Amino acid sequence: MAEYRFKTPLSEEDVRKLRIGDIVYLDGIIYTGRDEVHIHAMELAKEGKNPPVDFRNMVLFHCGPVMKKDENGEWRVIAAGPTTSSRMNSLEPEFIGRFGVRAIIGKGGMSMPTVEAMKKHGAVYLAMTGGAAALAAASFKKVHGVEWLDFGMPEAIWILEAENLGPLVVGIDAHGSSIYEDVEKDVKNREKKVREMLGI
Amino acid sequence: MKAILRNIDVACEKGLPLCQDTGIHIFFVKGNLKLIESFAEFEEAIRNGVRKATEEVPLRPNAVHPITRKNPGNNIGVRMPYINYVPTDDPWLEITAFPKGAGSENMSFMKMLTPSQGLKGIKEFVLDAAIKSGGKPCTPTVIGVGIGGTSDIAMHIAKEALLRPIGERHPEKEIAELEDELLRAINETGIGPMGLGGKTTVLDVHVEYAYCHTASLPVAVNTQCWTGRRASAKIYEDGRVEETEG
C-alpha cells in the first residue's frame, strides 16, 4: 500500500497510479456536493447548461458541513465529515462522465455502475472516516465561497481549501477494483458460518 | 478506529460537534409529568433550546419539509423537535436529548413476520438488516431490535433500546442471551468499521420486546452510529438539576 499527497486539480495520470488500499492526503480546492447538487447539476446538464463550479479534474466531497460566519463575516468550517455516498449511486456515473470529476470523497462506498464509470473516465473514490468531522474540519484552512446556498447549508456547494486532508483510503480505484465489492464477497463467504452460529 | 478516537479528542478540546450530521432532534421526557405546569410552555422551551443550539454551537440545520425539502434553517418545523413522553411516579423529570443522524436512521428496517417464522425469523431479519446496511451507517454501530407490539411499537422500542448504555443487558436471561448471540454473529460478518472489513461491525445489540397479537410478529431494527450522542438532565421537585449523562 502506497501513500500519496496530491494537490488539486488532479491529473488522470495521478489518479490512475492509485490502487485500492492506498492512502491519499489532499491539498487545494475541494467542492462539497450531495443529493441536491447531483439532482440539479444533472437537470442543468440536460438543458446543456453547467453548474456554477467546474468539477473537471477536481475533487467532489460528499459532505454537508456545519458552517458558521465569524465576526468578520467570513465562513468557517465547524464540522465536515463524509455523508453516505450510496444515496448518490443513481446519478454518480452520469455525473462523473459529464463533469469530469477525478476523485470523490465519501463513506460507505458506491455501486458497480460508479465503479465502472470511474474505470472508464479515470476517477477514484476516497473513503473518509464517517463521524470524524471535527478532525476533518481542522484540515480546511479557508472557505473560498459557496454556491446554491438556497438549497440549505448541507446541500450547497461549499468551495473549501484543504491542507493535508486525510488519511483517505482508496476505496474504489480507476482500474475497476473496489474494497466494498471485496468486503461484500467476503461477507457472503462468511454468511453460511454466521447463519450456523444463529441456528438459521 | 484511530481517526475515530483522535476525532473525539479534537471535538472535546475545541467544543466542536463530533460529526457534521448533528441529527434531527428527538427528546425523551421521562418521570413525573406533573412537574410540567404547562406543556405548551415546556415544548416551547425545548424548541427554543434547539433553535439556540443550532445557532450557537452551531448545529447543522437538518430539519426540512419532507416533500418541498425547504429548509427553515433552525431545525424547527411541524412535529420537530419530536418529544416522547414516558410518565412514571418518580420525584424527578428526566429530559434526554437524543439527536439522530440520517446515516444510521436510514438503516431502519421493519417487517411483519408471521408467528410461524418465530425466533429463527427474527434472527434472520436482524442479520439481513446488518448485512444490507454494510458500512453505510458508520459502523461500528449499536443495533436496536424491537420485537412484538404493533408495527409502530416495534420501531419505537427498537429506538428506545438504543438509549441503553453499551454493555448493559436486558434483565431477562433469554433476551440477554439473544443479544449476545446476535452481537457475536454480526461481528463475524467481517463488514468492519466503515465497511472496510474487520472484526468490529457492532459495538452492541440491544433487544426490547412487547406482547403482540397472537396472529402477528412485528420486528424492527433501528441503528445508531458509533458516535451515539445523547445528554440527559434530571430536574427534581425542588428545582435542583442533575446531569445524568452526556
CSV table of C-alpha atoms in Angstrom, one decimal:
chain,number,residue,atom,x,y,z
A,1,MET,CA,0.0,0.0,0.0
A,2,ALA,CA,1.5,3.3,-1.1
A,3,GLU,CA,0.9,6.7,0.3
A,4,TYR,CA,0.4,9.8,-1.8
A,5,ARG,CA,0.0,13.5,-1.3
A,6,PHE,CA,-1.7,15.4,-4.2
A,7,LYS,CA,-2.7,19.0,-4.8
A,8,THR,CA,-5.9,19.6,-6.7
A,9,PRO,CA,-6.7,19.8,-9.6
A,10,LEU,CA,-5.7,16.1,-10.2
A,11,SER,CA,-4.4,14.7,-13.4
A,12,GLU,CA,-5.7,11.5,-14.9
A,13,GLU,CA,-2.2,10.1,-14.6
A,14,ASP,CA,-2.1,10.7,-10.8
A,15,VAL,CA,-5.4,9.1,-10.3
A,16,ARG,CA,-4.5,6.0,-12.4
A,17,LYS,CA,-1.5,5.4,-10.2
A,18,LEU,CA,-3.8,4.7,-7.2
A,19,ARG,CA,-4.8,1.2,-6.2
A,20,ILE,CA,-7.4,0.2,-3.6
A,21,GLY,CA,-6.0,0.4,-0.1
A,22,ASP,CA,-3.5,3.2,-0.9
A,23,ILE,CA,-3.5,6.2,1.4
A,24,VAL,CA,-4.0,9.7,0.0
A,25,TYR,CA,-3.6,13.2,1.5
A,26,LEU,CA,-5.0,16.2,-0.4
A,27,ASP,CA,-4.2,19.9,-0.6
A,28,GLY,CA,-6.1,22.5,-2.5
A,29,ILE,CA,-9.6,23.3,-3.6
A,30,ILE,CA,-12.4,20.7,-2.9
A,31,TYR,CA,-16.1,21.1,-3.6
A,32,THR,CA,-18.8,19.7,-1.4
A,33,GLY,CA,-21.9,18.2,-3.1
A,34,ARG,CA,-24.5,15.7,-2.2
A,35,ASP,CA,-28.1,14.8,-3.1
A,36,GLU,CA,-29.4,18.2,-4.3
A,37,VAL,CA,-26.2,19.1,-6.1
A,38,HIS,CA,-26.4,15.9,-8.1
A,39,ILE,CA,-30.0,16.3,-8.9
A,40,HIS,CA,-29.7,19.9,-10.0
A,41,ALA,CA,-26.4,19.6,-11.8
A,42,MET,CA,-27.9,16.7,-13.9
A,43,GLU,CA,-31.0,18.8,-14.6
A,44,LEU,CA,-28.8,21.6,-15.9
A,45,ALA,CA,-26.8,19.1,-18.0
A,46,LYS,CA,-30.0,18.0,-19.7
A,47,GLU,CA,-30.5,21.6,-20.8
A,48,GLY,CA,-26.9,21.8,-21.9
A,49,LYS,CA,-26.0,24.1,-19.0
A,50,ASN,CA,-23.3,23.8,-16.3
A,51,PRO,CA,-23.4,24.1,-12.6
A,52,PRO,CA,-21.7,27.3,-11.1
A,53,VAL,CA,-18.4,25.5,-10.4
A,54,ASP,CA,-16.3,23.5,-12.9
A,55,PHE,CA,-15.8,20.0,-11.5
A,56,ARG,CA,-13.3,18.9,-14.2
A,57,ASN,CA,-10.2,17.3,-12.7
A,58,MET,CA,-11.5,18.3,-9.2
A,59,VAL,CA,-12.5,16.6,-6.0
A,60,LEU,CA,-16.1,16.2,-5.0
A,61,PHE,CA,-16.7,15.7,-1.3
A,62,HIS,CA,-20.0,14.0,-0.3
A,63,CYS,CA,-20.5,16.2,2.6
A,64,GLY,CA,-23.0,18.6,4.2
A,65,PRO,CA,-20.8,20.6,6.5
A,66,VAL,CA,-21.7,22.7,9.6
A,67,MET,CA,-20.6,26.2,8.7
A,68,LYS,CA,-20.6,29.4,10.7
A,69,LYS,CA,-19.9,33.0,9.8
A,70,ASP,CA,-17.3,34.6,12.1
A,71,GLU,CA,-17.3,38.1,13.4
A,72,ASN,CA,-15.7,39.4,10.1
A,73,GLY,CA,-18.5,37.8,8.1
A,74,GLU,CA,-16.2,35.1,6.8
A,75,TRP,CA,-17.5,31.5,6.6
A,76,ARG,CA,-15.7,29.0,8.8
A,77,VAL,CA,-15.9,25.2,8.7
A,78,ILE,CA,-17.1,23.8,12.1
A,79,ALA,CA,-17.5,20.2,11.2
A,80,ALA,CA,-17.1,18.4,7.8
A,81,GLY,CA,-17.2,14.7,7.6
A,82,PRO,CA,-18.4,12.5,4.8
A,83,THR,CA,-22.1,11.5,4.2
A,84,THR,CA,-23.4,8.1,3.0
A,85,SER,CA,-22.3,8.0,-0.7
A,86,SER,CA,-24.7,5.3,-1.8
A,87,ARG,CA,-27.5,7.9,-1.9
A,88,MET,CA,-25.8,9.3,-5.0
A,89,ASN,CA,-25.4,5.9,-6.7
A,90,SER,CA,-28.1,6.5,-9.3
A,91,LEU,CA,-26.7,9.8,-10.6
A,92,GLU,CA,-23.0,9.5,-10.0
A,93,PRO,CA,-21.9,7.5,-13.1
A,94,GLU,CA,-23.5,10.2,-15.3
A,95,PHE,CA,-22.2,13.0,-13.1
A,96,ILE,CA,-18.6,11.7,-13.5
A,97,GLY,CA,-18.9,11.3,-17.2
A,98,ARG,CA,-20.5,14.6,-17.8
A,99,PHE,CA,-18.4,16.8,-15.4
A,100,GLY,CA,-15.1,15.0,-15.3
A,101,VAL,CA,-14.7,14.7,-11.5
A,102,ARG,CA,-11.3,13.0,-10.7
A,103,ALA,CA,-12.0,12.0,-7.1
A,104,ILE,CA,-14.9,11.6,-4.8
A,105,ILE,CA,-14.5,11.6,-1.0
A,106,GLY,CA,-17.3,9.8,0.9
A,107,LYS,CA,-18.2,7.0,3.1
A,108,GLY,CA,-19.7,3.5,2.7
A,109,GLY,CA,-18.7,3.1,-0.9
A,110,MET,CA,-20.7,3.2,-4.2
A,111,SER,CA,-22.3,0.6,-6.5
A,112,MET,CA,-20.9,-1.1,-9.6
A,113,PRO,CA,-22.1,1.4,-12.2
A,114,THR,CA,-20.0,4.1,-10.4
A,115,VAL,CA,-17.0,1.7,-10.2
A,116,GLU,CA,-17.3,1.2,-14.0
A,117,ALA,CA,-17.6,4.9,-14.6
A,118,MET,CA,-14.5,5.6,-12.5
A,119,LYS,CA,-12.6,3.0,-14.6
A,120,LYS,CA,-13.8,4.4,-17.8
A,121,HIS,CA,-13.2,8.1,-17.1
A,122,GLY,CA,-10.2,7.9,-14.7
A,123,ALA,CA,-11.6,8.7,-11.2
A,124,VAL,CA,-11.2,7.3,-7.7
A,125,TYR,CA,-13.3,7.0,-4.6
A,126,LEU,CA,-11.6,8.0,-1.4
A,127,ALA,CA,-13.0,6.7,1.9
A,128,MET,CA,-13.0,9.1,4.9
A,129,THR,CA,-13.9,8.0,8.4
A,130,GLY,CA,-17.6,8.9,8.9
A,131,GLY,CA,-18.4,10.9,12.0
A,132,ALA,CA,-14.8,12.1,12.3
A,133,ALA,CA,-15.9,15.6,11.3
A,134,ALA,CA,-14.0,17.7,13.9
A,135,LEU,CA,-10.8,16.1,12.7
A,136,ALA,CA,-11.6,16.9,9.1
A,137,ALA,CA,-12.6,20.5,9.8
A,138,ALA,CA,-9.1,21.2,11.1
A,139,SER,CA,-7.8,20.4,7.6
A,140,PHE,CA,-9.9,23.0,5.9
A,141,LYS,CA,-8.0,26.2,6.2
A,142,LYS,CA,-10.1,28.5,4.1
A,143,VAL,CA,-13.6,28.8,2.6
A,144,HIS,CA,-13.4,30.3,-0.9
A,145,GLY,CA,-17.2,30.6,-1.3
A,146,VAL,CA,-20.5,29.0,-1.6
A,147,GLU,CA,-23.0,28.3,-4.4
A,148,TRP,CA,-26.6,27.1,-4.3
A,149,LEU,CA,-26.9,28.0,-0.6
A,150,ASP,CA,-30.6,28.4,-1.2
A,151,PHE,CA,-30.8,24.5,-1.0
A,152,GLY,CA,-29.8,24.8,2.6
A,153,MET,CA,-26.4,24.6,4.4
A,154,PRO,CA,-25.9,20.8,4.0
A,155,GLU,CA,-27.0,20.8,0.3
A,156,ALA,CA,-25.0,23.7,-1.0
A,157,ILE,CA,-21.7,23.6,-2.9
A,158,TRP,CA,-19.0,24.8,-0.5
A,159,ILE,CA,-15.7,25.7,-2.0
A,160,LEU,CA,-13.1,24.7,0.6
A,161,GLU,CA,-9.3,24.8,0.6
A,162,ALA,CA,-7.8,21.7,2.2
A,163,GLU,CA,-4.4,21.3,3.7
A,164,ASN,CA,-3.2,17.8,4.2
A,165,LEU,CA,-6.7,16.4,4.3
A,166,GLY,CA,-6.5,12.7,5.2
A,167,PRO,CA,-5.7,9.9,5.7
A,168,LEU,CA,-8.1,9.0,2.9
A,169,VAL,CA,-8.3,5.3,1.8
A,170,VAL,CA,-8.7,4.5,-1.9
A,171,GLY,CA,-11.9,2.5,-1.7
A,172,ILE,CA,-12.5,2.3,-5.5
A,173,ASP,CA,-9.7,2.8,-7.9
A,174,ALA,CA,-9.6,3.7,-11.6
A,175,HIS,CA,-9.0,0.1,-12.6
A,176,GLY,CA,-12.3,-1.4,-11.7
A,177,SER,CA,-11.4,-2.6,-8.1
A,178,SER,CA,-13.5,-1.8,-5.1
A,179,ILE,CA,-12.8,-2.6,-1.4
A,180,TYR,CA,-16.5,-2.6,-0.9
A,181,GLU,CA,-17.1,-5.3,-3.5
A,182,ASP,CA,-14.2,-7.3,-1.9
A,183,VAL,CA,-15.7,-7.0,1.6
A,184,GLU,CA,-19.2,-7.9,0.2
A,185,LYS,CA,-17.8,-11.1,-1.3
A,186,ASP,CA,-16.0,-11.8,2.0
A,187,VAL,CA,-19.3,-11.2,3.9
A,188,LYS,CA,-21.1,-13.6,1.5
A,189,ASN,CA,-18.4,-16.3,2.1
A,190,ARG,CA,-18.8,-15.9,5.8
A,191,GLU,CA,-22.6,-15.8,5.8
A,192,LYS,CA,-23.0,-19.5,5.9
A,193,LYS,CA,-20.9,-19.8,9.1
A,194,VAL,CA,-22.7,-16.8,10.7
A,195,ARG,CA,-26.1,-18.3,10.0
A,196,GLU,CA,-25.0,-21.6,11.5
A,197,MET,CA,-24.0,-19.6,14.7
A,198,LEU,CA,-27.5,-18.4,14.9
A,199,GLY,CA,-29.1,-21.7,14.0
A,200,ILE,CA,-30.8,-20.3,10.9
B,1,MET,CA,-10.5,3.4,14.6
B,2,LYS,CA,-7.6,5.7,15.3
B,3,ALA,CA,-9.3,8.5,13.4
B,4,ILE,CA,-12.4,8.0,15.5
B,5,LEU,CA,-10.5,8.3,18.8
B,6,ARG,CA,-8.5,11.3,17.6
B,7,ASN,CA,-11.6,13.0,16.4
B,8,ILE,CA,-13.2,12.6,19.9
B,9,ASP,CA,-10.2,14.3,21.4
B,10,VAL,CA,-10.3,17.2,19.0
B,11,ALA,CA,-14.0,17.7,19.4
B,12,CYS,CA,-13.8,17.7,23.2
B,13,GLU,CA,-10.8,20.1,23.2
B,14,LYS,CA,-12.4,22.6,20.9
B,15,GLY,CA,-16.0,22.1,21.9
B,16,LEU,CA,-16.9,21.1,18.3
B,17,PRO,CA,-19.6,18.7,17.0
B,18,LEU,CA,-18.1,15.2,16.6
B,19,CYS,CA,-19.9,14.8,13.3
B,20,GLN,CA,-21.3,17.3,10.8
B,21,ASP,CA,-24.6,15.4,10.9
B,22,THR,CA,-25.8,16.8,14.2
B,23,GLY,CA,-29.1,15.0,13.6
B,24,ILE,CA,-32.7,15.8,13.9
B,25,HIS,CA,-33.8,16.5,17.4
B,26,ILE,CA,-35.5,13.7,19.3
B,27,PHE,CA,-36.3,14.1,23.0
B,28,PHE,CA,-37.4,11.6,25.7
B,29,VAL,CA,-39.1,13.1,28.7
B,30,LYS,CA,-39.4,10.6,31.5
B,31,GLY,CA,-40.6,10.9,35.0
B,32,ASN,CA,-43.2,12.7,36.9
B,33,LEU,CA,-45.0,14.7,34.2
B,34,LYS,CA,-47.0,16.6,36.9
B,35,LEU,CA,-43.8,18.7,37.3
B,36,ILE,CA,-44.6,20.2,33.9
B,37,GLU,CA,-47.0,23.1,34.7
B,38,SER,CA,-47.8,23.9,31.1
B,39,PHE,CA,-47.0,21.6,28.2
B,40,ALA,CA,-47.2,24.4,25.8
B,41,GLU,CA,-44.5,26.4,27.6
B,42,PHE,CA,-42.4,23.2,28.2
B,43,GLU,CA,-42.4,22.4,24.5
B,44,GLU,CA,-41.7,26.0,23.5
B,45,ALA,CA,-38.7,25.9,25.8
B,46,ILE,CA,-37.4,22.7,24.1
B,47,ARG,CA,-38.0,24.3,20.7
B,48,ASN,CA,-36.1,27.4,21.9
B,49,GLY,CA,-33.3,25.3,23.1
B,50,VAL,CA,-32.9,23.6,19.7
B,51,ARG,CA,-33.1,27.0,18.0
B,52,LYS,CA,-30.4,28.4,20.2
B,53,ALA,CA,-28.1,25.3,20.0
B,54,THR,CA,-28.5,25.4,16.2
B,55,GLU,CA,-27.3,29.0,16.1
B,56,GLU,CA,-24.7,28.9,18.8
B,57,VAL,CA,-22.9,25.5,18.9
B,58,PRO,CA,-23.6,25.6,15.9
B,59,LEU,CA,-25.6,22.6,14.8
B,60,ARG,CA,-26.4,21.8,11.1
B,61,PRO,CA,-29.9,22.9,10.1
B,62,ASN,CA,-31.2,19.4,9.1
B,63,ALA,CA,-34.9,19.6,9.5
B,64,VAL,CA,-36.7,20.1,6.1
B,65,HIS,CA,-40.2,19.8,4.8
B,66,PRO,CA,-40.5,16.2,3.7
B,67,ILE,CA,-41.9,17.0,0.2
B,68,THR,CA,-40.8,20.5,-0.7
B,69,ARG,CA,-37.4,19.9,1.0
B,70,LYS,CA,-37.4,23.5,2.1
B,71,ASN,CA,-35.0,24.1,5.0
B,72,PRO,CA,-36.1,26.8,7.6
B,73,GLY,CA,-32.5,26.9,8.8
B,74,ASN,CA,-33.3,26.4,12.5
B,75,ASN,CA,-34.2,22.7,12.9
B,76,ILE,CA,-37.7,23.7,13.8
B,77,GLY,CA,-40.8,22.5,11.9
B,78,VAL,CA,-44.0,20.6,12.1
B,79,ARG,CA,-43.6,17.9,14.8
B,80,MET,CA,-39.9,18.7,15.0
B,81,PRO,CA,-38.2,18.6,17.5
B,82,TYR,CA,-40.1,15.4,18.4
B,83,ILE,CA,-40.8,14.8,22.0
B,84,ASN,CA,-41.6,11.4,23.5
B,85,TYR,CA,-43.2,11.3,27.0
B,86,VAL,CA,-42.6,8.4,29.4
B,87,PRO,CA,-44.7,9.0,32.6
B,88,THR,CA,-43.5,7.5,35.9
B,89,ASP,CA,-44.1,8.2,39.6
B,90,ASP,CA,-40.5,9.3,40.2
B,91,PRO,CA,-39.9,12.5,42.1
B,92,TRP,CA,-38.0,13.9,39.1
B,93,LEU,CA,-38.3,14.7,35.4
B,94,GLU,CA,-35.5,13.5,33.1
B,95,ILE,CA,-35.0,15.1,29.8
B,96,THR,CA,-32.8,13.3,27.3
B,97,ALA,CA,-31.7,14.9,24.1
B,98,PHE,CA,-31.1,12.2,21.5
B,99,PRO,CA,-30.0,13.8,18.2
B,100,LYS,CA,-30.4,11.2,15.4
B,101,GLY,CA,-28.2,11.4,12.3
B,102,ALA,CA,-29.6,10.2,8.9
B,103,GLY,CA,-26.8,7.8,8.0
B,104,SER,CA,-27.8,5.4,10.8
B,105,GLU,CA,-31.5,6.3,10.8
B,106,ASN,CA,-31.7,5.5,7.1
B,107,MET,CA,-30.7,1.9,8.0
B,108,SER,CA,-34.0,1.2,9.7
B,109,PHE,CA,-36.0,-1.9,8.8
B,110,MET,CA,-39.4,-3.1,9.8
B,111,LYS,CA,-41.3,-6.3,8.9
B,112,MET,CA,-44.5,-8.0,10.0
B,113,LEU,CA,-43.3,-11.6,10.3
B,114,THR,CA,-45.8,-14.5,10.7
B,115,PRO,CA,-45.8,-16.2,14.1
B,116,SER,CA,-44.6,-19.4,12.5
B,117,GLN,CA,-41.4,-17.7,11.5
B,118,GLY,CA,-40.7,-17.3,15.2
B,119,LEU,CA,-37.3,-16.7,16.8
B,120,LYS,CA,-35.5,-18.0,13.7
B,121,GLY,CA,-37.2,-15.4,11.6
B,122,ILE,CA,-36.3,-12.7,14.0
B,123,LYS,CA,-32.6,-13.6,13.9
B,124,GLU,CA,-32.7,-13.9,10.2
B,125,PHE,CA,-34.3,-10.5,9.8
B,126,VAL,CA,-31.7,-8.8,12.1
B,127,LEU,CA,-28.7,-10.4,10.4
B,128,ASP,CA,-30.1,-9.5,7.0
B,129,ALA,CA,-30.6,-5.9,8.2
B,130,ALA,CA,-26.9,-5.7,9.4
B,131,ILE,CA,-25.6,-7.2,6.1
B,132,LYS,CA,-27.8,-4.9,4.0
B,133,SER,CA,-26.6,-1.9,6.0
B,134,GLY,CA,-22.9,-2.8,5.5
B,135,GLY,CA,-20.7,0.1,6.3
B,136,LYS,CA,-23.2,2.8,5.4
B,137,PRO,CA,-24.5,3.7,8.9
B,138,CYS,CA,-20.9,4.5,10.1
B,139,THR,CA,-20.0,1.1,11.6
B,140,PRO,CA,-19.3,0.0,14.3
B,141,THR,CA,-22.9,0.7,15.3
B,142,VAL,CA,-25.3,-0.2,18.0
B,143,ILE,CA,-28.3,-2.2,16.7
B,144,GLY,CA,-31.6,-1.7,18.5
B,145,VAL,CA,-34.2,-4.5,17.9
B,146,GLY,CA,-37.8,-4.2,18.8
B,147,ILE,CA,-39.9,-7.4,18.8
B,148,GLY,CA,-43.7,-7.5,19.1
B,149,GLY,CA,-46.3,-4.9,19.9
B,150,THR,CA,-47.6,-3.4,16.7
B,151,SER,CA,-45.6,-2.0,13.7
B,152,ASP,CA,-45.2,1.4,15.3
B,153,ILE,CA,-44.5,-0.1,18.8
B,154,ALA,CA,-41.8,-2.4,17.4
B,155,MET,CA,-39.9,0.5,15.8
B,156,HIS,CA,-40.4,2.7,18.9
B,157,ILE,CA,-38.9,0.2,21.3
B,158,ALA,CA,-36.1,-0.5,18.8
B,159,LYS,CA,-35.2,3.1,19.1
B,160,GLU,CA,-35.6,3.1,22.9
B,161,ALA,CA,-33.3,0.1,23.0
B,162,LEU,CA,-30.5,2.4,21.6
B,163,LEU,CA,-30.8,4.6,24.8
B,164,ARG,CA,-29.5,1.7,26.9
B,165,PRO,CA,-25.8,2.0,27.7
B,166,ILE,CA,-23.4,-0.2,25.7
B,167,GLY,CA,-22.7,-3.5,27.5
B,168,GLU,CA,-25.8,-3.4,29.6
B,169,ARG,CA,-28.0,-6.5,29.1
B,170,HIS,CA,-31.8,-6.9,29.0
B,171,PRO,CA,-32.9,-8.0,32.5
B,172,GLU,CA,-34.5,-11.2,31.2
B,173,LYS,CA,-32.0,-14.0,30.7
B,174,GLU,CA,-33.4,-15.3,27.3
B,175,ILE,CA,-33.4,-11.8,25.8
B,176,ALA,CA,-29.9,-11.1,27.2
B,177,GLU,CA,-28.7,-14.3,25.6
B,178,LEU,CA,-30.3,-13.3,22.3
B,179,GLU,CA,-28.4,-10.0,22.4
B,180,ASP,CA,-25.1,-11.8,23.0
B,181,GLU,CA,-25.8,-14.3,20.2
B,182,LEU,CA,-26.6,-11.5,17.7
B,183,LEU,CA,-23.6,-9.4,18.7
B,184,ARG,CA,-21.2,-12.3,18.2
B,185,ALA,CA,-22.8,-13.3,14.9
B,186,ILE,CA,-22.9,-9.9,13.3
B,187,ASN,CA,-19.2,-9.3,14.3
B,188,GLU,CA,-18.4,-12.5,12.4
B,189,THR,CA,-19.7,-11.0,9.1
B,190,GLY,CA,-16.4,-9.1,8.5
B,191,ILE,CA,-18.1,-5.8,7.5
B,192,GLY,CA,-15.9,-3.9,9.9
B,193,PRO,CA,-15.5,-0.2,10.8
B,194,MET,CA,-16.8,2.0,7.9
B,195,GLY,CA,-17.5,-1.2,5.9
B,196,LEU,CA,-13.8,-1.5,5.0
B,197,GLY,CA,-13.6,-5.0,6.5
B,198,GLY,CA,-12.7,-6.1,10.0
B,199,LYS,CA,-13.8,-7.7,13.3
B,200,THR,CA,-15.9,-4.9,14.8
B,201,THR,CA,-19.1,-4.2,13.0
B,202,VAL,CA,-21.4,-3.7,16.0
B,203,LEU,CA,-20.5,-2.4,19.5
B,204,ASP,CA,-23.7,-3.9,20.9
B,205,VAL,CA,-27.1,-5.3,20.1
B,206,HIS,CA,-30.0,-4.3,22.4
B,207,VAL,CA,-33.3,-6.0,22.2
B,208,GLU,CA,-36.6,-4.9,23.7
B,209,TYR,CA,-39.9,-6.6,23.3
B,210,ALA,CA,-43.7,-6.1,23.9
B,211,TYR,CA,-46.5,-8.6,23.8
B,212,CYS,CA,-48.2,-8.7,20.4
B,213,HIS,CA,-51.3,-10.0,18.8
B,214,THR,CA,-51.5,-13.8,18.6
B,215,ALA,CA,-51.7,-13.6,14.8
B,216,SER,CA,-48.7,-11.3,14.3
B,217,LEU,CA,-44.9,-11.0,14.9
B,218,PRO,CA,-43.7,-7.4,14.2
B,219,VAL,CA,-39.9,-6.9,14.3
B,220,ALA,CA,-38.0,-3.7,13.8
B,221,VAL,CA,-34.3,-2.7,13.6
B,222,ASN,CA,-33.1,0.9,14.4
B,223,THR,CA,-29.4,1.7,14.0
B,224,GLN,CA,-27.2,4.0,16.0
B,225,CYS,CA,-23.8,5.1,14.5
B,226,TRP,CA,-20.7,4.9,16.7
B,227,THR,CA,-21.0,8.5,17.9
B,228,GLY,CA,-24.1,7.6,20.0
B,229,ARG,CA,-24.7,11.1,21.1
B,230,ARG,CA,-27.1,11.9,23.9
B,231,ALA,CA,-27.3,14.0,27.0
B,232,SER,CA,-29.7,13.9,30.0
B,233,ALA,CA,-30.6,16.2,32.8
B,234,LYS,CA,-32.8,15.3,35.8
B,235,ILE,CA,-34.9,18.1,37.3
B,236,TYR,CA,-36.2,17.5,40.9
B,237,GLU,CA,-39.3,18.9,42.5
B,238,ASP,CA,-37.1,21.5,44.4
B,239,GLY,CA,-35.7,22.7,41.1
B,240,ARG,CA,-32.3,21.0,41.5
B,241,VAL,CA,-30.8,19.9,38.2
B,242,GLU,CA,-28.5,16.9,37.8
B,243,GLU,CA,-26.8,16.0,34.6
B,244,THR,CA,-27.1,12.2,34.4
B,245,GLU,CA,-25.3,11.5,31.1
B,246,GLY,CA,-23.6,13.2,28.3
